[in-house]
Short mmCIF file of C-alpha atoms and ligand atoms in Angstrom, two decimals:
data_model
loop_
_atom_site.label_atom_id
_atom_site.label_comp_id
_atom_site.label_asym_id
_atom_site.label_seq_id
_atom_site.Cartn_x
_atom_site.Cartn_y
_atom_site.Cartn_z
CA MET A 1487 0.03 -0.18 -0.03
CA ASN A 1488 1.11 3.50 -0.75
CA SER A 1489 2.39 5.70 2.14
CA LYS A 1490 0.10 8.69 2.95
CA PHE A 1491 2.98 10.65 1.63
CA GLU A 1492 3.22 9.05 -1.57
CA GLU A 1493 -0.65 9.49 -1.67
CA LEU A 1494 -0.48 13.22 -0.73
CA LYS A 1495 2.07 13.55 -3.63
CA ASP A 1496 -0.29 11.90 -6.48
CA TYR A 1497 -3.07 13.72 -5.34
CA LEU A 1498 -1.39 17.21 -5.50
CA ALA A 1499 0.36 16.11 -8.89
CA GLU A 1500 -3.09 16.21 -10.20
CA ILE A 1501 -4.18 19.20 -8.95
CA HIS A 1502 -0.24 20.39 -10.56
CA ASP A 1503 -1.62 19.11 -13.96
CA LEU A 1504 -4.34 21.15 -14.03
CA TYR A 1505 -2.87 24.52 -12.77
CA THR A 1506 -0.17 23.73 -15.69
CA VAL A 1507 -2.80 23.39 -18.77
CA ALA A 1508 -4.04 26.22 -17.52
CA SER A 1509 -0.80 28.28 -17.93
CA VAL A 1510 -0.38 26.32 -21.16
CA LEU A 1511 -3.52 28.08 -22.26
CA SER A 1512 -2.74 31.54 -20.85
CA TRP A 1513 0.64 30.92 -22.94
CA ASP A 1514 -1.49 30.20 -26.29
CA GLN A 1515 -4.09 33.02 -25.59
CA GLN A 1516 -0.56 35.52 -25.55
CA THR A 1517 1.14 34.22 -28.32
CA TYR A 1518 -0.92 32.77 -31.17
CA MET A 1519 -5.00 32.48 -30.42
CA PRO A 1520 -7.08 34.77 -32.41
CA ILE A 1521 -8.23 37.42 -30.42
CA ALA A 1522 -11.66 36.15 -31.21
CA GLY A 1523 -11.38 33.28 -28.91
CA VAL A 1524 -11.22 34.95 -25.85
CA GLU A 1525 -14.71 34.70 -24.67
CA SER A 1526 -14.52 30.87 -24.75
CA ARG A 1527 -11.01 30.60 -23.17
CA ALA A 1528 -12.05 32.81 -20.77
CA MET A 1529 -14.64 29.76 -19.59
CA GLN A 1530 -12.11 27.49 -20.44
CA MET A 1531 -9.58 28.67 -18.27
CA ALA A 1532 -12.52 29.46 -15.27
CA THR A 1533 -13.53 25.85 -15.61
CA LEU A 1534 -9.90 24.41 -15.32
CA ILE A 1535 -8.43 26.84 -12.26
CA LYS A 1536 -12.31 25.90 -10.49
CA HIS A 1537 -11.47 22.37 -10.67
CA ALA A 1538 -7.73 22.98 -9.49
CA HIS A 1539 -9.04 25.42 -6.70
CA GLU A 1540 -11.79 23.08 -5.03
CA LEU A 1541 -9.44 20.07 -5.25
CA PHE A 1542 -6.90 21.70 -3.67
CA VAL A 1543 -8.60 23.32 -0.91
CA SER A 1544 -10.85 20.42 0.05
CA ASP A 1545 -10.83 18.79 3.28
CA LYS A 1546 -8.85 15.82 1.55
CA THR A 1547 -5.78 17.99 1.17
CA GLY A 1548 -5.90 19.12 4.92
CA GLN A 1549 -6.19 15.72 6.03
CA LEU A 1550 -3.57 14.33 3.81
CA LEU A 1551 -1.07 17.00 4.53
CA ASP A 1552 -1.64 16.15 8.35
CA ASP A 1553 -1.51 12.25 8.05
CA ALA A 1554 2.09 12.84 5.89
CA LYS A 1555 3.28 15.08 7.76
CA ALA A 1556 3.36 12.82 11.15
CA GLU A 1557 4.49 9.69 8.62
CA ILE A 1558 7.28 11.64 7.77
CA SER A 1559 8.32 13.57 10.95
CA ASP A 1560 11.93 11.77 11.30
CA LYS A 1561 13.06 13.57 7.79
CA ASP A 1562 15.04 16.77 7.57
CA TYR A 1563 13.64 20.25 7.10
CA ASP A 1564 15.26 19.85 3.52
CA SER A 1565 14.42 16.90 2.20
CA LEU A 1566 11.77 17.13 -0.41
CA GLU A 1567 9.00 15.56 1.56
CA VAL A 1568 8.98 17.98 4.44
CA SER A 1569 9.87 20.79 1.95
CA LEU A 1570 6.39 20.01 0.00
CA VAL A 1571 4.72 19.27 3.15
CA ARG A 1572 5.16 22.65 4.37
CA VAL A 1573 5.09 24.62 1.23
CA THR A 1574 1.89 23.29 0.81
CA ARG A 1575 0.56 23.65 3.67
CA ARG A 1576 1.31 27.79 3.86
CA LYS A 1577 -0.37 27.66 0.51
CA TYR A 1578 -3.08 25.92 1.64
CA ASN A 1579 -4.00 27.74 4.84
CA ARG A 1580 -4.26 30.94 2.86
CA LEU A 1581 -6.19 29.81 -0.58
CA ILE A 1582 -8.85 27.62 1.64
CA LYS A 1583 -9.76 31.30 2.62
CA ILE A 1584 -10.75 32.41 -0.75
CA PRO A 1585 -14.20 31.28 -1.72
CA THR A 1586 -14.40 29.48 -5.27
CA LYS A 1587 -16.78 31.69 -6.87
CA LEU A 1588 -14.05 34.60 -6.08
CA VAL A 1589 -11.25 32.53 -7.76
CA VAL A 1590 -13.89 31.89 -11.01
CA GLU A 1591 -14.52 35.17 -11.04
CA LEU A 1592 -10.88 36.84 -10.79
CA THR A 1593 -10.22 34.44 -13.45
CA LYS A 1594 -12.60 35.15 -15.96
CA ALA A 1595 -12.02 39.39 -15.49
CA THR A 1596 -8.47 38.56 -15.84
CA SER A 1597 -8.63 36.54 -19.18
CA LEU A 1598 -10.96 38.99 -20.74
CA GLY A 1599 -8.80 41.88 -19.00
CA ASP A 1600 -5.69 40.74 -20.65
CA ILE A 1601 -7.53 41.13 -24.36
CA VAL A 1602 -8.90 44.26 -23.61
CA TRP A 1603 -5.63 45.51 -22.17
CA ARG A 1604 -4.03 44.92 -25.53
CA LYS A 1605 -6.92 46.65 -27.48
CA ALA A 1606 -6.75 49.78 -25.32
CA ARG A 1607 -2.98 49.86 -25.15
CA GLU A 1608 -2.96 49.51 -29.28
CA THR A 1609 -5.65 52.15 -29.36
CA SER A 1610 -4.41 53.97 -26.33
CA ASP A 1611 -7.78 54.35 -24.92
CA PHE A 1612 -7.95 53.92 -21.17
CA SER A 1613 -11.50 53.98 -21.35
CA ILE A 1614 -12.03 50.60 -22.60
CA PHE A 1615 -10.14 48.88 -20.23
CA GLN A 1616 -11.36 51.25 -17.20
CA PRO A 1617 -14.19 49.16 -16.40
CA HIS A 1618 -12.33 45.70 -16.94
CA LEU A 1619 -9.30 47.19 -14.10
CA GLU A 1620 -12.62 48.57 -11.97
CA LYS A 1621 -13.62 45.29 -11.90
CA ILE A 1622 -10.39 43.62 -11.28
CA LEU A 1623 -9.40 45.45 -8.75
CA ASP A 1624 -12.73 45.05 -6.68
CA LEU A 1625 -12.32 41.17 -6.75
CA THR A 1626 -8.40 41.41 -5.66
CA ILE A 1627 -9.50 43.83 -2.90
CA GLN A 1628 -12.15 41.18 -1.88
CA LYS A 1629 -9.33 38.73 -2.25
CA ALA A 1630 -7.13 40.29 -0.02
CA GLU A 1631 -9.87 41.05 2.53
CA ALA A 1632 -10.75 37.34 2.53
CA LEU A 1633 -7.01 36.35 2.85
CA GLY A 1634 -6.89 38.96 5.82
CA TYR A 1635 -3.77 41.02 6.92
CA GLU A 1636 -2.40 42.63 10.21
CA ASP A 1637 -1.15 46.01 9.22
CA ARG A 1638 -1.60 47.19 5.43
CA ILE A 1639 -4.18 45.43 2.75
CA TYR A 1640 -0.66 45.09 0.84
CA ASP A 1641 0.50 43.04 2.99
CA ALA A 1642 -2.09 40.38 1.87
CA LEU A 1643 -1.29 40.38 -1.70
CA LEU A 1644 2.31 40.74 -1.91
CA TYR A 1645 2.82 37.46 0.72
CA GLU A 1646 1.58 35.77 -2.79
CA PHE A 1647 4.54 37.07 -4.46
CA GLU A 1648 7.19 37.47 -1.95
CA PRO A 1649 6.38 35.32 1.20
CA GLU A 1650 7.21 36.41 4.48
CA MET A 1651 7.81 40.09 3.20
CA LYS A 1652 5.71 43.09 4.68
CA THR A 1653 5.04 46.26 3.31
CA SER A 1654 6.58 48.24 5.89
CA GLN A 1655 9.84 46.35 5.03
CA VAL A 1656 9.44 47.15 1.09
CA GLU A 1657 9.00 50.70 1.78
CA LYS A 1658 11.95 51.15 4.18
CA LEU A 1659 14.25 49.38 1.00
CA PHE A 1660 12.74 51.65 -1.36
CA ASN A 1661 13.61 55.29 0.54
CA GLU A 1662 16.69 53.75 1.33
CA LEU A 1663 17.05 53.32 -2.52
CA LYS A 1664 15.69 56.35 -3.38
CA THR A 1665 17.72 58.30 -1.03
CA GLY A 1666 20.63 56.83 -2.66
CA LEU A 1667 19.80 56.80 -6.45
CA ILE A 1668 18.09 60.23 -6.70
CA PRO A 1669 22.08 61.97 -6.51
CA ILE A 1670 23.19 59.75 -9.11
CA VAL A 1671 20.60 60.69 -11.45
CA LYS A 1672 20.58 64.59 -10.57
CA ALA A 1673 24.84 64.10 -10.90
CA ILE A 1674 24.24 62.19 -14.58
CA SER A 1675 21.35 64.52 -15.76
CA ASN A 1676 23.87 67.41 -16.30
CA LYS A 1677 25.85 65.04 -18.20
CA LEU A 1678 23.42 63.45 -20.33
CA ASP A 1679 24.73 64.22 -23.45
CA ILE A 1680 28.44 62.88 -23.16
CA ILE A 1681 27.09 59.34 -24.34
CA ASP A 1682 26.40 59.00 -27.74
CA ASP A 1683 24.31 56.39 -28.21
CA SER A 1684 23.42 57.56 -32.22
CA ILE A 1685 24.30 53.71 -33.71
CA PHE A 1686 20.51 53.03 -32.15
CA ASP A 1687 19.34 55.55 -34.05
CA GLN A 1688 19.08 53.19 -37.09
CA GLU A 1689 17.15 50.38 -38.51
CA PHE A 1690 18.11 46.96 -38.00
CA ASP A 1691 16.69 44.04 -39.64
CA GLU A 1692 14.05 42.18 -37.36
CA ASP A 1693 15.29 38.34 -38.86
CA LYS A 1694 18.88 39.41 -37.71
CA GLN A 1695 17.72 40.65 -34.34
CA TRP A 1696 15.70 37.52 -34.02
CA ASN A 1697 18.44 35.35 -34.63
CA PHE A 1698 21.42 37.40 -33.28
CA GLY A 1699 19.29 37.02 -30.03
CA ILE A 1700 19.03 33.28 -29.84
CA GLU A 1701 22.71 32.79 -30.85
CA VAL A 1702 23.46 34.90 -27.10
CA ILE A 1703 20.79 33.12 -24.97
CA LYS A 1704 21.92 29.98 -26.26
CA ASN A 1705 25.38 30.75 -25.27
CA LEU A 1706 24.36 31.72 -21.69
CA GLY A 1707 22.51 28.42 -21.28
CA PHE A 1708 19.19 28.83 -22.28
CA ASP A 1709 18.29 25.15 -23.53
CA PHE A 1710 16.36 25.13 -27.13
CA LYS A 1711 15.79 21.21 -26.46
CA ARG A 1712 14.05 22.19 -23.71
CA GLY A 1713 11.92 25.00 -24.37
CA ARG A 1714 11.59 27.90 -27.34
CA GLN A 1715 10.98 31.74 -28.15
CA ASP A 1716 8.04 33.40 -29.50
CA CYS A 1717 6.78 36.84 -29.95
CA SER A 1718 4.15 38.57 -27.28
CA ALA A 1719 2.77 41.78 -26.38
CA HIS A 1720 4.40 41.74 -23.61
CA PRO A 1721 7.43 39.51 -22.92
CA PHE A 1722 7.00 36.79 -20.26
CA THR A 1723 8.44 33.20 -19.32
CA THR A 1724 6.18 30.31 -18.42
CA GLY A 1725 7.10 26.83 -17.45
CA PHE A 1726 5.14 23.31 -17.93
CA SER A 1727 8.11 21.24 -16.57
CA THR A 1728 11.69 21.58 -16.30
CA ASP A 1729 12.18 20.04 -19.42
CA ASP A 1730 9.46 22.85 -21.43
CA VAL A 1731 9.94 26.68 -21.01
CA ARG A 1732 8.48 29.18 -23.06
CA ILE A 1733 9.99 32.31 -22.85
CA THR A 1734 9.15 35.36 -25.61
CA THR A 1735 10.24 38.68 -26.87
CA HIS A 1736 9.04 41.57 -29.16
CA ILE A 1737 11.24 43.17 -31.91
CA TYR A 1738 10.79 46.71 -33.43
CA LYS A 1739 13.11 47.80 -36.10
CA ASP A 1740 13.82 51.21 -34.66
CA GLN A 1741 14.66 49.55 -31.02
CA PHE A 1742 17.58 47.76 -31.40
CA LYS A 1743 17.79 46.97 -27.73
CA SER A 1744 14.55 46.01 -26.88
CA ALA A 1745 14.24 42.76 -27.98
CA LEU A 1746 17.90 41.59 -27.31
CA PHE A 1747 17.12 42.26 -23.22
CA SER A 1748 13.85 41.36 -23.29
CA SER A 1749 15.05 37.64 -24.43
CA ILE A 1750 17.98 38.40 -22.05
CA HIS A 1751 15.75 38.66 -19.06
CA GLU A 1752 13.42 36.04 -20.18
CA ALA A 1753 16.23 33.92 -20.66
CA GLY A 1754 17.39 34.32 -16.82
CA HIS A 1755 13.79 34.09 -15.86
CA ALA A 1756 13.76 30.26 -17.92
CA MET A 1757 17.36 29.41 -16.99
CA TYR A 1758 16.13 29.28 -13.33
CA ALA A 1759 13.24 27.21 -14.52
CA GLN A 1760 15.28 24.57 -16.70
CA GLY A 1761 17.66 24.59 -13.36
CA LEU A 1762 15.27 22.81 -10.78
CA ASP A 1763 15.48 19.77 -9.77
CA LYS A 1764 13.74 17.13 -12.05
CA LYS A 1765 12.02 15.54 -9.05
CA PHE A 1766 10.29 18.69 -8.39
CA ASN A 1767 8.07 18.36 -11.44
CA ARG A 1768 4.36 18.01 -10.71
CA THR A 1769 4.67 19.49 -7.46
CA ILE A 1770 4.17 23.02 -5.94
CA LEU A 1771 7.99 22.98 -5.39
CA ARG A 1772 8.55 23.16 -9.22
CA ASN A 1773 8.58 27.23 -8.92
CA GLY A 1774 11.19 30.01 -7.93
CA ALA A 1775 11.45 30.96 -4.19
CA SER A 1776 9.70 33.92 -4.76
CA LEU A 1777 9.41 36.20 -7.75
CA GLY A 1778 12.09 38.56 -6.41
CA VAL A 1779 14.41 35.90 -6.45
CA HIS A 1780 12.96 34.98 -9.49
CA GLU A 1781 13.77 38.38 -11.04
CA SER A 1782 17.60 38.33 -9.37
CA GLN A 1783 17.94 35.81 -11.93
CA SER A 1784 16.40 37.79 -15.12
CA ARG A 1785 18.43 41.11 -14.27
CA LEU A 1786 21.34 38.94 -13.21
CA TRP A 1787 21.63 38.02 -16.69
CA GLU A 1788 20.10 41.42 -18.34
CA ASN A 1789 22.08 43.94 -16.54
CA ILE A 1790 25.16 42.67 -14.46
CA ILE A 1791 26.25 40.60 -17.19
CA GLY A 1792 24.47 41.87 -20.91
CA ARG A 1793 24.68 45.61 -20.30
CA ASN A 1794 28.85 44.58 -19.11
CA LYS A 1795 31.88 45.45 -20.77
CA ASN A 1796 32.94 42.13 -20.37
CA PHE A 1797 30.28 40.81 -22.44
CA TRP A 1798 30.32 43.35 -25.10
CA ILE A 1799 34.24 42.37 -25.54
CA PHE A 1800 33.00 39.15 -26.79
CA TRP A 1801 29.77 39.70 -28.59
CA LEU A 1802 30.18 42.89 -30.17
CA PRO A 1803 32.49 41.19 -33.07
CA HIS A 1804 30.00 38.50 -33.76
CA LEU A 1805 27.06 41.68 -33.44
CA LYS A 1806 29.25 43.44 -36.38
CA LYS A 1807 28.47 40.23 -38.51
CA PHE A 1808 24.85 40.49 -38.42
CA PHE A 1809 24.82 44.31 -38.64
CA PRO A 1810 28.04 45.30 -40.75
CA THR A 1811 26.51 48.47 -41.78
CA GLN A 1812 24.98 50.21 -38.70
CA LEU A 1813 28.19 49.07 -36.36
CA GLU A 1814 31.24 49.31 -38.91
CA GLU A 1815 33.27 52.19 -36.75
CA VAL A 1816 31.85 51.38 -33.24
CA ASP A 1817 34.35 50.31 -30.76
CA VAL A 1818 33.63 48.39 -27.24
CA ASN A 1819 34.00 51.39 -25.35
CA THR A 1820 31.31 53.29 -27.14
CA PHE A 1821 28.84 50.54 -27.92
CA TYR A 1822 29.37 49.64 -23.95
CA LYS A 1823 28.53 53.40 -23.11
CA ALA A 1824 25.72 53.48 -25.27
CA ILE A 1825 23.70 50.62 -24.23
CA ASN A 1826 24.08 51.91 -20.53
CA LYS A 1827 23.10 55.87 -21.18
CA VAL A 1828 20.80 56.55 -18.32
CA GLU A 1829 18.08 58.85 -19.71
CA PRO A 1830 14.78 59.43 -17.96
CA SER A 1831 12.11 57.04 -20.22
CA LEU A 1832 8.19 56.30 -20.51
CA ILE A 1833 8.60 52.74 -20.66
CA ARG A 1834 9.54 50.68 -17.81
CA ILE A 1835 11.20 47.53 -19.35
CA GLU A 1836 12.98 49.39 -21.94
CA ALA A 1837 14.63 51.79 -18.74
CA ASP A 1838 18.43 51.83 -17.43
CA GLU A 1839 19.29 49.91 -14.52
CA ILE A 1840 19.17 53.32 -12.30
CA THR A 1841 15.89 54.61 -13.68
CA TYR A 1842 14.00 51.26 -13.69
CA ASN A 1843 13.37 51.71 -10.02
CA LEU A 1844 12.12 54.61 -10.09
CA HIS A 1845 9.46 53.28 -12.27
CA ILE A 1846 8.83 50.38 -9.73
CA PHE A 1847 8.30 53.21 -6.78
CA LEU A 1848 5.70 54.92 -8.64
CA ARG A 1849 3.90 51.80 -9.41
CA PHE A 1850 3.55 50.57 -6.12
CA GLU A 1851 2.72 53.92 -4.60
CA ILE A 1852 0.20 53.64 -6.60
CA GLU A 1853 -1.03 50.61 -6.05
CA ASN A 1854 -1.31 50.57 -2.38
CA LEU A 1855 -3.35 54.23 -3.05
CA MET A 1856 -6.00 51.83 -5.21
CA LEU A 1857 -6.06 49.16 -2.64
CA GLU A 1858 -6.62 51.70 0.30
CA HIS A 1859 -9.84 53.25 -1.80
CA LYS A 1860 -7.66 56.31 -2.05
CA ILE A 1861 -7.89 56.88 -5.80
CA LYS A 1862 -10.31 56.04 -8.30
CA VAL A 1863 -9.62 53.83 -11.54
CA ARG A 1864 -10.87 56.40 -13.74
CA ASP A 1865 -8.01 59.05 -11.98
CA LEU A 1866 -5.33 56.81 -12.68
CA PRO A 1867 -4.40 58.29 -15.63
CA GLU A 1868 -3.88 61.52 -14.16
CA LEU A 1869 -1.86 60.23 -11.13
CA TRP A 1870 0.28 58.18 -13.32
CA ASN A 1871 1.05 61.12 -15.55
CA SER A 1872 2.08 63.41 -12.29
CA LYS A 1873 3.75 60.75 -10.38
CA MET A 1874 5.79 60.18 -13.66
CA LYS A 1875 6.75 63.97 -13.80
CA GLU A 1876 7.25 63.88 -9.99
CA TYR A 1877 10.17 60.69 -9.93
CA LEU A 1878 11.62 61.24 -13.91
CA GLY A 1879 10.61 64.73 -15.04
CA ILE A 1880 9.12 63.57 -18.33
CA PHE A 1881 5.51 63.26 -19.14
CA PRO A 1882 3.75 60.32 -21.42
CA GLU A 1883 2.26 62.11 -24.91
CA ASN A 1884 -0.67 59.22 -24.46
CA ASP A 1885 -1.65 56.78 -22.00
CA ALA A 1886 -0.30 53.67 -23.84
CA LYS A 1887 2.92 54.95 -23.00
CA GLY A 1888 1.44 55.73 -19.54
CA ILE A 1889 -0.88 53.70 -17.48
CA LEU A 1890 -1.59 51.53 -19.86
CA GLN A 1891 1.72 50.33 -20.54
CA ASP A 1892 2.03 46.83 -18.34
CA ILE A 1893 0.25 43.78 -18.47
CA HIS A 1894 0.06 42.79 -15.04
CA TRP A 1895 -2.36 44.55 -13.62
CA SER A 1896 -4.92 43.15 -16.25
CA HIS A 1897 -3.96 39.53 -14.88
CA GLY A 1898 -4.68 40.69 -11.42
CA MET A 1899 -1.31 40.50 -10.47
CA ILE A 1900 -1.47 43.71 -8.13
CA GLY A 1901 1.27 43.88 -5.09
CA TYR A 1902 3.56 42.07 -7.48
CA PHE A 1903 5.75 45.35 -9.00
CA PRO A 1904 8.18 45.77 -5.60
CA THR A 1905 9.90 42.32 -6.45
CA TYR A 1906 11.39 43.75 -9.52
CA SER A 1907 13.08 46.44 -7.51
CA LEU A 1908 14.00 43.48 -4.61
CA GLY A 1909 15.14 41.53 -7.38
CA ASN A 1910 17.68 44.42 -8.71
CA MET A 1911 18.91 44.37 -5.06
CA LEU A 1912 19.54 40.19 -5.04
CA SER A 1913 21.02 40.29 -8.17
CA VAL A 1914 24.06 42.17 -6.83
CA LEU A 1915 24.47 40.29 -4.05
CA PHE A 1916 24.08 36.92 -5.76
CA TYR A 1917 26.55 37.97 -7.91
CA ASN A 1918 29.28 39.23 -5.38
CA HIS A 1919 28.72 36.15 -3.62
CA ALA A 1920 29.51 34.36 -7.19
CA VAL A 1921 32.79 35.81 -7.93
CA LYS A 1922 33.97 36.07 -4.37
CA ASP A 1923 33.07 31.79 -4.48
CA ILE A 1924 34.83 31.89 -8.30
CA PRO A 1925 37.16 34.40 -9.21
CA ALA A 1926 37.18 33.70 -12.39
CA ILE A 1927 33.90 34.50 -13.70
CA PRO A 1928 34.77 38.67 -14.91
CA ASP A 1929 37.23 36.85 -17.16
CA GLU A 1930 35.83 34.06 -17.96
CA ILE A 1931 32.51 35.96 -19.32
CA LYS A 1932 35.15 38.21 -21.52
CA GLU A 1933 36.13 34.67 -22.82
CA GLY A 1934 32.15 34.27 -23.88
CA ASN A 1935 32.40 31.63 -21.30
CA PHE A 1936 29.18 31.54 -18.80
CA GLU A 1937 29.36 28.50 -17.73
CA PRO A 1938 30.88 29.04 -14.20
CA LEU A 1939 28.32 31.38 -13.42
CA LEU A 1940 25.28 29.50 -14.36
CA ASN A 1941 26.58 26.95 -12.21
CA TRP A 1942 26.80 28.69 -9.22
CA MET A 1943 23.32 29.69 -9.68
CA ARG A 1944 22.30 26.33 -10.31
CA GLU A 1945 23.70 24.78 -7.58
CA LYS A 1946 23.13 27.35 -4.92
CA ILE A 1947 19.54 28.97 -6.06
CA HIS A 1948 18.13 26.93 -9.41
CA LYS A 1949 17.88 23.46 -7.57
CA GLU A 1950 16.45 24.23 -4.62
CA GLY A 1951 13.21 25.67 -6.37
CA ALA A 1952 10.53 26.97 -3.84
CA LYS A 1953 11.70 24.73 -0.79
CA TYR A 1954 12.69 28.16 0.77
CA THR A 1955 10.98 31.57 1.51
CA PRO A 1956 13.19 34.31 0.09
CA GLY A 1957 14.25 35.08 3.69
CA GLU A 1958 15.66 31.80 4.15
CA LEU A 1959 17.35 31.17 0.53
CA VAL A 1960 19.12 34.52 0.47
CA LYS A 1961 20.22 33.46 4.09
CA ARG A 1962 21.61 30.08 3.13
CA VAL A 1963 23.08 31.27 -0.02
CA THR A 1964 24.87 34.71 1.26
CA GLY A 1965 24.41 34.80 5.13
CA GLU A 1966 23.13 38.21 4.46
CA PRO A 1967 19.71 39.68 4.85
CA ILE A 1968 18.30 41.39 1.44
CA GLN A 1969 19.77 44.93 1.87
CA THR A 1970 20.45 48.08 -0.46
CA GLU A 1971 23.91 48.83 -0.01
CA PRO A 1972 25.25 46.34 -2.79
CA PHE A 1973 23.64 47.45 -5.27
CA LEU A 1974 23.78 50.93 -4.52
CA THR A 1975 27.35 50.23 -4.65
CA TYR A 1976 27.68 48.55 -7.83
CA ILE A 1977 25.50 51.43 -9.19
CA LYS A 1978 27.86 54.16 -8.39
CA LYS A 1979 31.20 52.33 -9.28
CA LYS A 1980 29.09 51.82 -12.51
CA TYR A 1981 28.16 55.05 -13.33
CA SER A 1982 30.69 56.65 -11.62
CA ASP A 1983 32.96 55.18 -14.34
CA ILE A 1984 30.85 55.46 -17.28
CA TYR A 1985 30.06 59.50 -16.47
CA ASP A 1986 32.87 60.29 -15.05
CA LEU A 1987 31.40 61.28 -11.79
MG1 LIG B 679 10.67 39.49 -14.98
#
């Protein structure tokens, strides 16, 4: 007879399959599905999620969790068995608070919201999206209230993406970051013109951009035998097992940096997903420790590596073979400075490493106001624009480049944006520790060898999956808590060199 633990594992595996099939549908919706299919797709998603939720929050799960826990009481905290029970129990205790009806409503609203958002962004018309966002926000507030919180409503939602992190902690970290970053932005703003990035004012053939991007991410370690890349309105990564991880990018002829850095960013997420222990397939552990830790990987490859001079010492000669006319004259120093030009810009995902964080502060403040009923959805575009002016000194000419630029709210992902800046901080913390352990990493990058760095990440972070909370994982890997200092030091050094500050 099967043990109780095996019974639990098999039961959870079927539920995991249902959620995974829903992610396949979501991938399809964002890549190839004709928009006309949206109504039926919303129903299909809602049906799947309803069954998955009902099975998961059933008394049976609770009973199996209790029985399995008793049975494996001699196993270690770190073992797959104890970790699976612990992490599942944490999720179970949360999800049983959310009524199935609310889960179904949210799934329908966000599936429709995705398509309506795309239409609204294409036509730059917030009024189309407004009723959908009102509905999504209302349901999300209901969800947060059902989950409960002690201090701030934001805490209830943040937990889903960054377990055990509190809104007040995020505020403290963000205030430190602001204090550190704003003087650098000011100092650079007097020297904006010293960086010549006119090479990017040219057109770059889309197919060649695609092919170059593929070559780069293959070399970094994205395994195309266990994944693929497609195009979507907003780049994203999703995975159905460690052997099937999908990424997307978007390509614009007149914005060379966009496709490449999106591909590298998503490949960073994907290498994490491909690097998880295969034993975690069909379990809740087939996940990152948190979205902040996930972003630490995507931002690491995108910025610390992809915007690194050593990286371009290796890659620029290859890139010149793809674009001999456009790049004939450029040397590595000029190219390196051009890809790191700091400039207040409207679109978060295209922003430089410094001002990127200002976009996150703005979004985090607005989300808190939304959840605390301090702003109406219809007034969001105006608030957005005034905050852009306050933080970045620029003003979007339309809502497509303002409030409508990101997909996440349409997916109900409210309480999620801080994970990007947490990821920035963690990326530097992890990279510093990797180099401390393997001092040759920077020189290896110059040779186009990314294996030592990837292997370090695999060993310390990827293979652990979702076994530990982000706080536990960061402590285990670095011996330190998440903090702003390493990131600020990295930024100061890099940009003092580039801008001669
Ligand atoms: Mg990301």
